[in-house]
Short mmCIF file of C-alpha atoms in Angstrom, two decimals:
data_model
loop_
_atom_site.label_atom_id
_atom_site.label_comp_id
_atom_site.label_asym_id
_atom_site.label_seq_id
_atom_site.Cartn_x
_atom_site.Cartn_y
_atom_site.Cartn_z
CA GLN A 201 -123.94 -22.01 -4.19
CA ALA A 202 -125.51 -18.77 -5.14
CA GLU A 203 -125.67 -17.56 -8.71
CA ARG A 204 -125.34 -13.89 -9.46
CA THR A 205 -124.86 -11.59 -12.46
CA THR A 206 -121.55 -9.81 -12.81
CA ASN A 207 -121.12 -6.60 -14.75
CA PHE A 208 -117.74 -6.78 -16.47
CA SER A 209 -115.81 -3.69 -17.50
CA SER A 210 -115.66 -2.99 -21.26
CA SER A 211 -112.03 -4.01 -21.46
CA MET A 212 -112.72 -7.42 -19.84
CA MET A 213 -115.77 -7.95 -22.11
CA LYS A 214 -113.49 -7.43 -25.14
CA ILE A 215 -111.24 -10.21 -23.86
CA PHE A 216 -114.20 -12.61 -23.80
CA GLN A 217 -115.66 -11.41 -27.05
CA ARG A 218 -112.35 -11.69 -28.92
CA GLY A 219 -112.20 -15.51 -28.95
CA LEU A 220 -114.96 -16.92 -26.75
CA LEU A 221 -118.10 -15.08 -27.98
CA SER A 222 -119.38 -13.93 -31.28
CA GLN A 223 -122.17 -11.46 -31.89
CA ARG A 224 -123.98 -10.36 -35.07
CA ASP A 225 -125.78 -7.01 -35.15
CA LYS A 226 -128.10 -6.80 -32.14
CA GLU A 227 -128.40 -10.53 -31.56
CA ALA A 228 -127.40 -12.03 -28.23
CA PRO A 229 -123.74 -13.15 -28.02
CA ARG A 230 -123.09 -16.81 -28.84
CA LEU A 231 -120.31 -19.10 -27.71
CA THR A 232 -117.59 -19.91 -30.29
CA LYS A 233 -115.82 -23.26 -30.46
CA SER A 234 -113.13 -21.83 -28.21
CA GLY A 235 -115.89 -20.72 -25.87
CA PHE A 236 -117.30 -24.21 -25.53
CA GLN A 237 -113.77 -25.57 -24.86
CA PHE A 238 -113.17 -22.78 -22.31
CA LEU A 239 -116.15 -24.00 -20.23
CA LEU A 240 -114.61 -27.43 -19.82
CA MET A 241 -111.23 -26.14 -18.58
CA ASP A 242 -110.46 -26.28 -14.87
CA THR A 243 -110.57 -22.97 -13.00
CA ASN A 244 -106.83 -22.37 -13.08
CA ALA A 245 -106.64 -23.00 -16.80
CA GLN A 246 -109.59 -20.62 -17.39
CA LEU A 247 -107.91 -17.95 -15.33
CA TRP A 248 -104.61 -18.29 -17.15
CA TYR A 249 -106.39 -18.23 -20.55
CA ILE A 250 -107.97 -14.90 -19.65
CA ILE A 251 -104.71 -13.52 -18.17
CA ARG A 252 -102.80 -14.44 -21.34
CA GLU A 253 -105.41 -12.73 -23.53
CA TYR A 254 -105.40 -9.70 -21.19
CA ILE A 255 -101.63 -9.40 -21.50
CA THR A 256 -101.66 -9.98 -25.26
CA ASN A 257 -104.12 -7.14 -25.80
CA SER A 258 -102.57 -4.75 -23.26
CA GLU A 259 -100.84 -2.64 -25.93
CA GLU A 260 -104.22 -1.82 -27.48
CA ARG A 261 -105.01 -0.08 -24.20
CA GLY A 262 -101.74 1.77 -24.16
CA VAL A 263 -100.18 -0.45 -21.51
CA ASP A 264 -96.71 -1.98 -21.76
CA SER A 265 -97.07 -5.76 -21.54
CA ALA A 266 -93.78 -6.13 -19.62
CA ASP A 267 -95.08 -3.74 -16.92
CA LEU A 268 -98.33 -5.64 -16.68
CA ILE A 269 -96.60 -9.00 -16.32
CA SER A 270 -94.35 -7.49 -13.60
CA PHE A 271 -97.36 -6.22 -11.74
CA LEU A 272 -99.17 -9.57 -11.89
CA LEU A 273 -96.09 -11.37 -10.56
CA GLU A 274 -95.77 -8.81 -7.76
CA LEU A 275 -99.47 -9.34 -6.91
CA SER A 276 -98.90 -13.10 -6.61
CA PHE A 277 -96.46 -12.49 -3.74
CA HIS A 278 -98.83 -10.30 -1.72
CA VAL A 279 -100.54 -11.61 1.38
CA THR A 280 -104.04 -13.02 0.83
CA GLY A 281 -106.73 -10.95 2.58
CA GLU A 282 -104.42 -8.06 3.53
CA ALA A 283 -105.44 -4.51 2.47
CA TYR A 284 -102.96 -2.44 0.38
CA ASN A 285 -103.31 1.24 -0.31
CA LEU A 286 -104.16 2.02 -3.93
CA ASN A 287 -102.12 5.23 -3.68
CA THR A 288 -98.98 3.06 -3.69
CA LEU A 289 -99.74 1.99 -7.23
CA THR A 290 -99.06 3.73 -10.56
CA ASP A 291 -101.96 4.98 -12.70
CA PHE A 292 -101.91 1.93 -15.00
CA GLN A 293 -101.74 -0.40 -11.98
CA ARG A 294 -104.81 1.26 -10.42
CA ASN A 295 -106.70 0.83 -13.69
CA ALA A 296 -105.58 -2.79 -13.92
CA THR A 297 -106.88 -3.57 -10.44
CA LYS A 298 -110.40 -2.66 -11.66
CA ASP A 299 -110.12 -5.38 -14.33
CA LEU A 300 -108.57 -7.82 -11.92
CA ALA A 301 -111.45 -7.21 -9.53
CA ASP A 302 -113.82 -8.43 -12.28
CA LEU A 303 -111.81 -11.70 -12.36
CA GLY A 304 -111.89 -12.13 -8.60
CA LEU A 305 -108.13 -11.62 -8.22
CA VAL A 306 -108.57 -8.63 -5.93
CA LYS A 307 -111.33 -6.96 -3.93
CA LEU A 308 -111.63 -3.19 -3.97
CA GLN A 309 -112.56 -1.33 -0.80
CA GLN A 310 -113.40 2.36 -0.45
CA GLY A 311 -112.67 3.98 2.91
CA ARG A 312 -113.54 7.44 4.06
CA LYS A 313 -110.30 8.88 2.83
CA GLU A 314 -108.30 6.14 1.21
CA SER A 315 -108.99 3.30 -1.23
CA TRP A 316 -107.63 -0.19 -0.84
CA PHE A 317 -107.17 -3.40 -2.79
CA ILE A 318 -107.21 -6.81 -1.17
CA PRO A 319 -105.57 -9.82 -3.01
CA THR A 320 -107.62 -12.99 -3.05
CA LYS A 321 -106.34 -16.55 -2.96
CA SER A 322 -106.66 -16.64 -6.78
CA ALA A 323 -104.17 -13.81 -7.09
CA THR A 324 -101.61 -15.26 -4.73
CA ASN A 325 -101.90 -18.61 -6.59
CA LEU A 326 -100.94 -17.06 -9.90
CA SER A 327 -97.34 -18.22 -9.51
CA ILE A 328 -98.39 -21.81 -8.74
CA SER A 329 -98.09 -24.34 -11.53
CA LEU A 330 -101.35 -25.33 -13.19
CA SER A 331 -100.51 -28.95 -12.52
CA ASP A 332 -100.52 -28.39 -8.79
CA SER A 333 -103.36 -30.68 -7.64
CA SER A 334 -103.56 -28.95 -4.24
CA SER A 335 -105.25 -25.94 -5.85
CA ARG A 336 -108.01 -27.91 -7.49
CA LYS A 337 -111.55 -27.67 -6.30
CA GLN A 338 -113.51 -30.60 -4.81
CA GLY A 339 -115.16 -32.68 -7.48
CA PHE A 340 -118.87 -33.32 -7.85
CA VAL A 341 -119.38 -35.74 -10.78
CA VAL A 342 -119.87 -39.53 -10.68
CA VAL A 343 -119.94 -41.38 -14.03
CA GLU A 344 -121.16 -44.96 -13.96
CA THR A 345 -120.24 -47.81 -16.31
CA ASN A 346 -123.69 -47.52 -17.95
CA PHE A 347 -122.88 -43.88 -18.98
CA ARG A 348 -125.20 -42.35 -16.39
CA ILE A 349 -123.98 -39.13 -14.71
CA TYR A 350 -124.78 -38.05 -11.19
CA ALA A 351 -123.56 -34.55 -10.29
CA TYR A 352 -123.90 -33.50 -6.65
CA SER A 353 -124.30 -29.77 -7.12
CA THR A 354 -126.78 -26.91 -6.77
CA SER A 355 -125.05 -24.80 -9.41
CA LYS A 356 -126.94 -23.88 -12.56
CA LEU A 357 -123.60 -23.37 -14.27
CA HIS A 358 -122.58 -26.97 -13.56
CA CYS A 359 -125.87 -28.13 -15.02
CA GLU A 360 -125.38 -26.12 -18.23
CA ILE A 361 -121.76 -27.36 -18.61
CA LEU A 362 -122.88 -30.95 -18.27
CA ARG A 363 -125.58 -30.25 -20.82
CA LEU A 364 -122.84 -29.47 -23.36
CA PHE A 365 -122.03 -33.15 -23.75
CA SER A 366 -124.77 -35.14 -21.92
CA ARG A 367 -128.52 -35.46 -21.78
CA ILE A 368 -129.85 -33.92 -18.60
CA GLU A 369 -132.80 -36.00 -17.44
CA TYR A 370 -133.83 -34.28 -14.22
CA GLN A 371 -132.48 -31.91 -11.57
CA LEU A 372 -133.11 -32.21 -7.82
CA PRO A 373 -132.21 -29.53 -5.25
CA ASN A 374 -128.72 -31.03 -4.73
CA LEU A 375 -128.41 -33.53 -7.57
CA ILE A 376 -128.23 -33.43 -11.36
CA VAL A 377 -128.95 -36.68 -13.17
CA GLY A 378 -128.14 -37.30 -16.83
CA ALA A 379 -126.58 -39.65 -19.33
CA ILE A 380 -123.81 -39.53 -21.92
CA THR A 381 -125.33 -40.56 -25.24
CA LYS A 382 -124.09 -40.78 -28.79
CA GLU A 383 -126.37 -37.90 -29.76
CA SER A 384 -125.30 -35.67 -26.89
CA LEU A 385 -121.59 -36.27 -27.73
CA TYR A 386 -122.14 -35.57 -31.43
CA ASN A 387 -123.64 -32.25 -30.43
CA ALA A 388 -120.54 -31.52 -28.32
CA PHE A 389 -118.17 -32.52 -31.14
CA GLU A 390 -120.03 -30.28 -33.59
CA ASN A 391 -119.47 -27.37 -31.18
CA GLY A 392 -115.73 -27.96 -31.22
CA ILE A 393 -115.36 -29.88 -27.97
CA THR A 394 -113.04 -32.89 -28.18
CA ALA A 395 -113.29 -36.28 -26.51
CA GLU A 396 -110.11 -35.66 -24.50
CA GLN A 397 -111.54 -32.37 -23.15
CA ILE A 398 -114.70 -34.14 -22.00
CA ILE A 399 -112.76 -36.97 -20.41
CA SER A 400 -110.39 -34.51 -18.74
CA PHE A 401 -113.33 -32.51 -17.32
CA LEU A 402 -114.95 -35.66 -15.89
CA GLN A 403 -111.67 -36.80 -14.34
CA GLN A 404 -110.75 -33.42 -12.87
CA ASN A 405 -114.24 -32.93 -11.39
CA ALA A 406 -114.71 -36.52 -10.15
CA HIS A 407 -116.56 -36.75 -6.85
CA PRO A 408 -114.31 -37.66 -3.85
CA ARG A 409 -116.10 -41.02 -3.66
CA VAL A 410 -114.60 -42.02 -7.02
CA ALA A 411 -111.67 -39.62 -7.39
CA GLU A 412 -109.24 -41.97 -5.67
CA ARG A 413 -110.27 -44.81 -7.95
CA ILE A 414 -107.91 -45.49 -10.87
CA PRO A 415 -109.20 -44.66 -13.36
CA SER A 416 -111.80 -42.28 -11.84
CA VAL A 417 -113.84 -42.64 -15.10
CA THR A 418 -114.00 -46.27 -16.19
CA GLU A 419 -112.25 -47.31 -19.36
CA ASN A 420 -115.41 -48.56 -21.10
CA VAL A 421 -116.81 -45.01 -20.89
CA THR A 422 -113.61 -43.16 -21.98
CA ASP A 423 -112.99 -45.67 -24.84
CA GLN A 424 -116.53 -45.26 -26.11
CA ILE A 425 -116.32 -41.45 -26.01
CA ARG A 426 -113.10 -41.59 -28.12
CA LEU A 427 -114.71 -44.15 -30.43
CA TRP A 428 -117.76 -41.98 -31.10
CA GLU A 429 -115.43 -39.04 -31.82
CA SER A 430 -113.39 -41.08 -34.29
CA ASP A 431 -116.58 -42.18 -36.05
CA MET A 432 -117.56 -38.56 -36.54
CA ASN A 433 -114.12 -37.38 -37.60
CA ARG A 434 -113.75 -39.63 -40.64
CA VAL A 435 -112.12 -37.80 -43.52
CA GLU A 436 -114.52 -36.15 -45.93
CA MET A 437 -113.35 -34.23 -48.99
CA THR A 438 -115.11 -30.84 -49.52
CA PRO A 439 -114.18 -28.23 -52.17
CA ALA A 440 -113.16 -25.11 -50.25
CA HIS A 441 -111.50 -21.71 -50.40
CA LEU A 442 -109.12 -20.06 -47.89
CA CYS A 443 -109.89 -16.45 -46.94
CA ASP A 444 -107.20 -14.38 -45.22
CA GLU A 445 -105.54 -10.98 -45.14
CA PHE A 446 -108.58 -9.29 -43.66
CA PRO A 447 -108.15 -5.51 -43.19
CA SER A 448 -109.50 -5.58 -39.62
CA ARG A 449 -110.84 -7.96 -36.97
CA ASP A 450 -114.33 -6.49 -37.38
CA VAL A 451 -114.36 -7.48 -41.05
CA PHE A 452 -113.01 -10.97 -40.19
CA GLU A 453 -115.70 -11.56 -37.60
CA ALA A 454 -118.42 -10.27 -39.94
CA ALA A 455 -117.13 -12.69 -42.63
CA CYS A 456 -117.26 -15.59 -40.14
CA ASP A 457 -120.87 -14.70 -39.26
CA PHE A 458 -121.69 -14.44 -42.98
CA ALA A 459 -120.22 -17.88 -43.65
CA ARG A 460 -122.13 -19.44 -40.73
CA GLU A 461 -125.37 -17.82 -41.84
CA TYR A 462 -124.97 -19.39 -45.30
CA GLY A 463 -123.94 -22.75 -43.83
CA GLY A 464 -120.55 -22.50 -45.55
CA MET A 465 -118.14 -22.31 -42.59
CA LEU A 466 -115.59 -25.15 -42.58
CA TRP A 467 -112.77 -23.84 -40.39
CA GLU A 468 -111.62 -20.64 -38.69
CA ASP A 469 -108.46 -19.40 -36.96
CA SER A 470 -109.44 -16.43 -34.83
CA LYS A 471 -105.90 -15.41 -33.82
CA GLN A 472 -104.48 -15.47 -37.38
CA MET A 473 -107.77 -14.13 -38.86
CA ARG A 474 -108.14 -16.92 -41.44
CA LEU A 475 -111.14 -18.97 -42.45
CA VAL A 476 -112.00 -21.73 -44.91
CA VAL A 477 -115.41 -21.69 -46.61
CA LYS A 478 -117.22 -24.10 -48.91
CA ALA A 479 -116.56 -23.47 -52.58
CA GLU A 480 -120.30 -23.06 -53.17
CA ILE A 481 -120.48 -19.78 -51.17
CA HIS A 482 -117.12 -18.41 -52.33
CA THR A 483 -118.69 -16.04 -54.86
CA HIS A 484 -121.11 -14.70 -52.25
CA MET A 485 -118.23 -14.28 -49.82
CA ARG A 486 -116.23 -12.24 -52.32
CA GLU A 487 -119.19 -9.97 -52.92
CA PHE A 488 -119.72 -9.60 -49.14
CA LEU A 489 -116.04 -8.69 -48.57
CA ARG A 490 -116.17 -6.21 -51.47
CA SER A 491 -119.13 -4.52 -49.81
CA GLN A 492 -117.21 -4.25 -46.56
CA LYS A 493 -114.48 -2.24 -48.26
CA GLN A 494 -116.93 0.41 -49.43
#
């Protein structure tokens, strides 16, 4: 499948940057722990994650969240592929369709005199339960009992997602070959990805040849993934300090970047704007936060 670059609107970029990406000064954006976890979600779960964030932050854009939810529900009952006149929408709904077009929920079409929006299958599936297996895409991954992975795909994105928790050995035009190793999993765990998320991804994206097999990923593989995670998650006592009550999200994100730069980040809660840092950098953190108030 073809890969292409998409230019998101500023409002949609903020949704991604809020919890999935972090950026310091002029450096390129980096994935957060939530960002790595987001990549392993199935398509419906990813869409609903973005929709929830979009609704949650609607008031910052001067939009009533109840009106937005109502519009999204109405959209889910439209006919897929049918053109609807944009003039039938309110101002906020017309603005919302531009963001929804970025997500692939609608297509916008400009005629000579009128403008139209065309709901896609993703939009009309919004009201379908996430557990509905009929909406899932065809799988592409085969995991063997010796931990080798064969992914029948031409997608660069699929290759990079697999690289999050496996060692990619080589890539052919229609096949990606790799292996799940202790080192590759430790790297995934350090990025905030859990064993259950990896196992769920492999099961949900199992190739049709093995998807009907129960289990689709053999127990010796899933048990070993969980075992390596438990080995890494042994309790370790570290003196620490909790930082909260940040005056703004910008200050919170700057403090997170500061803690990471000093190697003192232990835990962060992006939604509640709280973080825990090692005691050894607490003095530096206080001085940094004091400088942010000036």
